[in-house]
Each structure stands twice: as C-alpha cells, then as structure tokens.
mmCIF file of C-alpha atoms in Angstrom:
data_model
loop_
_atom_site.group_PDB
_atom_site.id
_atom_site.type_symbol
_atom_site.label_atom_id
_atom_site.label_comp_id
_atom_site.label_asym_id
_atom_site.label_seq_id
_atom_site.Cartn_x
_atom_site.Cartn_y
_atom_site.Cartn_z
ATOM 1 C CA UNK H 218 6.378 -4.489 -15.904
ATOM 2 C CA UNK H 219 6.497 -4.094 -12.190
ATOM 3 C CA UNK H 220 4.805 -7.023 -10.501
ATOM 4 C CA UNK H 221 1.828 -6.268 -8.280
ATOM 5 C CA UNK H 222 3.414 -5.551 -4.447
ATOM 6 C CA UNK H 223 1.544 -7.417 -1.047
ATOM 7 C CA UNK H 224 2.344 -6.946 1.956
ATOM 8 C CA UNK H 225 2.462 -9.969 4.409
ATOM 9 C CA UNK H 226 0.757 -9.692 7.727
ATOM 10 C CA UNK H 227 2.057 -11.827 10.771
ATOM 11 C CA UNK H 228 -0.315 -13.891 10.955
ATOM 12 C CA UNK H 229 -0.027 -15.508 7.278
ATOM 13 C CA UNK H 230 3.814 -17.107 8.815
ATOM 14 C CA UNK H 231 1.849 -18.451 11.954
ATOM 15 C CA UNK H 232 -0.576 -19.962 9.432
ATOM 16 C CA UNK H 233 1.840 -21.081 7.343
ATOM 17 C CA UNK H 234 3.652 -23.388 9.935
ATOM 18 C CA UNK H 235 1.156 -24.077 12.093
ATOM 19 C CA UNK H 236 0.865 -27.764 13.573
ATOM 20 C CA UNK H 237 -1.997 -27.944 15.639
ATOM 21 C CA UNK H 238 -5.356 -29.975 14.497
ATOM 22 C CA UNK H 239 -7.519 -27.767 14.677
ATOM 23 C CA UNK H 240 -9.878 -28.394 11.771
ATOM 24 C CA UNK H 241 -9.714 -24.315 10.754
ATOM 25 C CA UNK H 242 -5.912 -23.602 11.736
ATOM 26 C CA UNK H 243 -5.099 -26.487 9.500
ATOM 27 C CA UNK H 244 -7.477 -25.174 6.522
ATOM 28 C CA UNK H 245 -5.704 -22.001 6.902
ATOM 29 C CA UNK H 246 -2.832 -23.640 6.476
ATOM 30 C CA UNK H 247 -3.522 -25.240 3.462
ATOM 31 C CA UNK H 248 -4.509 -22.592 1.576
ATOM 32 C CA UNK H 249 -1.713 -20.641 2.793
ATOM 33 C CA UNK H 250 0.818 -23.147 1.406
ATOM 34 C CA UNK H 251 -1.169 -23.358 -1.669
ATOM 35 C CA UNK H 252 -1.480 -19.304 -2.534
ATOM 36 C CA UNK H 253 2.991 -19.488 -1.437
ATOM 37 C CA UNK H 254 3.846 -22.321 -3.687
ATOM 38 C CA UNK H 255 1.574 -21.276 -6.579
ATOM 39 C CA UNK H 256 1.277 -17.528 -6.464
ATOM 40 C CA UNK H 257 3.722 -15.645 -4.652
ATOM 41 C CA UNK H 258 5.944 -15.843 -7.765
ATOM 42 C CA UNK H 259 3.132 -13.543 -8.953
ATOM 43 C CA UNK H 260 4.126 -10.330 -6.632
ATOM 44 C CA UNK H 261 6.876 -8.421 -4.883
ATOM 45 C CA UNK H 262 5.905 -9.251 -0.861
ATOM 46 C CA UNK H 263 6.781 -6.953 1.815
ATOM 47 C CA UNK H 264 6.532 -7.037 5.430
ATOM 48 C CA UNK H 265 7.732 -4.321 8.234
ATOM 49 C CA UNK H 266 9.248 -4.518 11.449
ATOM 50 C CA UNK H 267 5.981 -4.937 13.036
ATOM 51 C CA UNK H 268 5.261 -8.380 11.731
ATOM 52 C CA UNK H 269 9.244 -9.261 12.725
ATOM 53 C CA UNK H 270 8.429 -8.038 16.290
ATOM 54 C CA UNK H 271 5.303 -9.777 16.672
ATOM 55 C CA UNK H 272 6.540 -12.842 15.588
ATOM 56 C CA UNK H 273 9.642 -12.713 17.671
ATOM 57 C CA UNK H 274 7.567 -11.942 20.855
ATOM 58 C CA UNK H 275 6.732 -14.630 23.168
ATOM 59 C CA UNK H 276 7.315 -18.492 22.309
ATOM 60 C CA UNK H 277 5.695 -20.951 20.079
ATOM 61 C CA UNK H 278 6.078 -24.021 17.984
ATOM 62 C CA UNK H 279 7.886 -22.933 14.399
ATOM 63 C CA UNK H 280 8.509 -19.924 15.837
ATOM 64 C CA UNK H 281 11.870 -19.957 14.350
ATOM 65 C CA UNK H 282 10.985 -21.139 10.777
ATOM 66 C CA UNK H 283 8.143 -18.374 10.984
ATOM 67 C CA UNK H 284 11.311 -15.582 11.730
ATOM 68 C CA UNK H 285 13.628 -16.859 9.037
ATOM 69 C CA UNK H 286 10.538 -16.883 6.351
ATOM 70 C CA UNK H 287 9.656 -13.070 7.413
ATOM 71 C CA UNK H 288 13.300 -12.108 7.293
ATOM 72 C CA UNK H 289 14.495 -12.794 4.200
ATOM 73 C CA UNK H 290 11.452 -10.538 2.775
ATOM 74 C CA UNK H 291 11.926 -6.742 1.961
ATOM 75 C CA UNK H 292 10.690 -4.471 5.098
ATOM 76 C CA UNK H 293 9.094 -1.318 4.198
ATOM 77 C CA UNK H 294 9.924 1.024 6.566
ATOM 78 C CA UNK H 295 7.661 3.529 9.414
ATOM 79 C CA UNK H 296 7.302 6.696 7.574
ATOM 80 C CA UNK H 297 5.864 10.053 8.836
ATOM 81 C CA UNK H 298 2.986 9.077 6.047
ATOM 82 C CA UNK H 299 2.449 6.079 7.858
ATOM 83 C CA UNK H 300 2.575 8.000 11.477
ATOM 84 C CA UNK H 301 -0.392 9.957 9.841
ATOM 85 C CA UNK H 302 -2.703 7.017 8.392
ATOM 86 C CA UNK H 303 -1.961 5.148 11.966
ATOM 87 C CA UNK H 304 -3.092 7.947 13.922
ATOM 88 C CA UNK H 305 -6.136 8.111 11.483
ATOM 89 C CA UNK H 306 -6.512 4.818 12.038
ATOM 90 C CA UNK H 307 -6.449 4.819 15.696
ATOM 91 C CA UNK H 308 -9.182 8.055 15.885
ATOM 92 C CA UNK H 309 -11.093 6.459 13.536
ATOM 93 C CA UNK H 310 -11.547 3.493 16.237
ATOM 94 C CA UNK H 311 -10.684 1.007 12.937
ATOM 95 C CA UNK H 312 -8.571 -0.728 14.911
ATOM 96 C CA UNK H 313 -9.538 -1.462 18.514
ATOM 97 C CA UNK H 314 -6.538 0.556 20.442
ATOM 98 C CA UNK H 315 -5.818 -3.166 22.260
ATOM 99 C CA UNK H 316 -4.689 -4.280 18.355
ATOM 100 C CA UNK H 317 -1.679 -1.784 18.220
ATOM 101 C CA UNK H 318 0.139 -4.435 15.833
ATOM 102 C CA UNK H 319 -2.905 -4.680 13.165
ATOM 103 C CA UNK H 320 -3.259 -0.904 13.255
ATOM 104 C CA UNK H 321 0.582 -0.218 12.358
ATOM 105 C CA UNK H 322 0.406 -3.242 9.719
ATOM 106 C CA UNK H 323 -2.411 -1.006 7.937
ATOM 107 C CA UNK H 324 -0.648 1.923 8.088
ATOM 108 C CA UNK H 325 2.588 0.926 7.015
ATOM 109 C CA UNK H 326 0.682 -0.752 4.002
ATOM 110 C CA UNK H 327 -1.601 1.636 3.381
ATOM 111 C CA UNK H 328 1.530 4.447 3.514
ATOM 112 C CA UNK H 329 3.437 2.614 1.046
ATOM 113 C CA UNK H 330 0.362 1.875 -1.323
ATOM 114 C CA UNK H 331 1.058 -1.851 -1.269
ATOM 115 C CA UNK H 332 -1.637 -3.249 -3.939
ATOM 116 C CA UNK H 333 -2.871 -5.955 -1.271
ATOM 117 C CA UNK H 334 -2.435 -6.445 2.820
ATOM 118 C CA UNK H 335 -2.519 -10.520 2.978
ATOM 119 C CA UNK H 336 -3.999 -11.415 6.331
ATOM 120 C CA UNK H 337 -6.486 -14.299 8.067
ATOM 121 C CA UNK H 338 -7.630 -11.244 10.430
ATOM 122 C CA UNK H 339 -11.040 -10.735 9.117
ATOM 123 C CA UNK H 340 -11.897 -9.697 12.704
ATOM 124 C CA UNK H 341 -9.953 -6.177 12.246
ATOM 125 C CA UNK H 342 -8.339 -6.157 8.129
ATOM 126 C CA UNK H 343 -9.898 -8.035 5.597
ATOM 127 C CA UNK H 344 -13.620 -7.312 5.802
ATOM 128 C CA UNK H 345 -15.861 -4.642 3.815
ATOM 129 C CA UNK H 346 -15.933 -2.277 6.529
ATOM 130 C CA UNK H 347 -12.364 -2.025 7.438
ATOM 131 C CA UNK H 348 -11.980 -1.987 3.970
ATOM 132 C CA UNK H 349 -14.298 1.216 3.010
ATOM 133 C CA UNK H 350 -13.388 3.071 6.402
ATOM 134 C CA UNK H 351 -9.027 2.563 4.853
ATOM 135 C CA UNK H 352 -10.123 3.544 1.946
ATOM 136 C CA UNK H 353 -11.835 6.581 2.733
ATOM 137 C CA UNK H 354 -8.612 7.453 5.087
ATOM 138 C CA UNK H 355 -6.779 6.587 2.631
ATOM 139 C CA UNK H 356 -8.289 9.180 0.072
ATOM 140 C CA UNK H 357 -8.376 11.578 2.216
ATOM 141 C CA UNK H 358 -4.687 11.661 2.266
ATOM 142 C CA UNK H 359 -4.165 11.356 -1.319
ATOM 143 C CA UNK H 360 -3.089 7.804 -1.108
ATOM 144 C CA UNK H 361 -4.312 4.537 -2.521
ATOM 145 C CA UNK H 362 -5.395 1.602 -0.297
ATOM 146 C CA UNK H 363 -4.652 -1.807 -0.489
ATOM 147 C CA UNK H 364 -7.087 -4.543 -0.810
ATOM 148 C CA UNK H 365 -7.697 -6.766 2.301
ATOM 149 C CA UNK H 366 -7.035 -9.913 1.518
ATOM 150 C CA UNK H 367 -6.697 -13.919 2.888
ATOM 151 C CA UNK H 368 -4.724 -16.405 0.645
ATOM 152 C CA UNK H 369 -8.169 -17.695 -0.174
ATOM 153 C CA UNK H 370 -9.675 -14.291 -1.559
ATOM 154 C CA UNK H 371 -6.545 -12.446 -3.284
ATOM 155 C CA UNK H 372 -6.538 -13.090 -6.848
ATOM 156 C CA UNK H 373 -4.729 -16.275 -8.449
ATOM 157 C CA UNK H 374 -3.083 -16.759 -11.861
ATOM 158 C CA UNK H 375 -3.633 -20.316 -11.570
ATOM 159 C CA UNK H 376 -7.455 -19.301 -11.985
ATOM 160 C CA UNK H 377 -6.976 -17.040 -14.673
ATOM 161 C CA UNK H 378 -7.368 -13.991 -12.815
ATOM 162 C CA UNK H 379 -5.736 -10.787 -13.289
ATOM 163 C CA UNK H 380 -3.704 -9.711 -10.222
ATOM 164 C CA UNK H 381 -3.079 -6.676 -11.330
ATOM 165 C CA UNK H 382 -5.191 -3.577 -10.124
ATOM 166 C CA UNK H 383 -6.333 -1.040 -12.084
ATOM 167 C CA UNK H 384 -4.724 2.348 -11.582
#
C-alpha cells in the first residue's frame, strides 16, 4: 500500500534549522524535528522547484543544510494543471499576488493531489479559509485538495492516528 504523499513547503527547512532564540522560531523548530524524526517515515514527501528557489534566494544561517535537505527529496514538477489551479488561485485573491511563492506551492500541490501541503504559513496555507476556498477550486477542476497542515496539526502514528485519508 502506497504511503500517504506531503508535500514540503519552504518554510518547514527554515524551521527545521533555524538558530535564532526566538521563543516561537525555536518551538517551531521543535516540533518540526519531532514530526521528521518520528513521522516522515510515515509518507512519500515532495517538494518543487519553488521551495528549491526560495530557499536558494538571498543568504541566511543553514542556508546550505536547508538546500541539501530539500534536494535530495522528489520534485513534482509545474504542470499545465497546476498553471490552471495557480491562476485560480491568483483570481481568487487566495494568495495575496505579493506571495507568488505560496501561491505556486498550492498549486503545484493541489495539481498533483498531494494528500497534505506541510507548512508554518497559517497567514496564507494552513487555515480554514484557505483551506475551503482550495478546496472548492480544487473541485471545480475535478481534483482533490490537500490538507493544510503544520508539523503540529498533520496526523501522527506515534498518537495512534490514521494518516491515511479517505478516498
């Protein structure tokens, strides 16, 4: 049986190695460490050239470690499917048109019918709205959306919860 497929957003590598103190940054960080060592052996992750862009662009501490992690994940690639749910997306006014990055994440995600987009953004991905408006784009193009989800909301085995989504 296939394992359940996620798709990594950007911002769960910056979390991930992050060194600063702040009292947040380094709760993210905990739980992101916690959901890699315990659960990722759980699902098939994914990421896309977006989230090897963004974390190649400009300069920061780990920034390195946070390249090497994304790279030796499977990319799904920008499909014409994709194209369509981003330009949905971007009408819509889902994404704010300054968050190009966040908008192609969904898409690519959303094209590819990923089971879960794993993100800290619960400005723009992983909150109820975002999550009905997808989901209604989603449906109107025949596809199925992914759940938005942080490290400390997807589902855990360690819990005893099912990670897998009903069809």
């Amino acid at each position: 049986m296939e394992k359940p497929t996620v798709y990594l957003d950007t911002n769960v590598f910056s979390a991930y190695w992050h060194e600063g103190r702040d009292v947040a940054a380094a709760a993210r960080r905990l739980h992101t460490r916690e959901w890699w060592k315990h659960e990722r052996q759980h699902f098939s992750l994914f990421v896309s050239v977006t989230t090897l862009n963004e974390l190649r662009a400009g300069t920061f501490r780990r920034q390195a470690d946070c390249v090497k992690m994304a790279r030796a994940l499977p990319r799904l690639p920008m499909t014409q499917i994709a194209k369509q749910v981003l330009d949905m997306l971007l009408e819509s006014r889902l994404i704010p048109d300054t968050k190009p990055g966040d908008a192609l994440q969904m898409a690519v995600s959303a094209a590819h019918e990923v089971d879960y987009l794993l993100t800290w953004n619960y400005a723009h991905l992983a909150n109820p709205v975002s999550q009905e408006r997808l989901q209604s784009i989603c449906r109107s193009l025949g596809l199925r959306a992914p759940l938005l989800v942080s490290p400390e909301t997807i589902p855990q085995v360690r819990f005893g919860q099912s990670v897998r989504r009903r069809s």
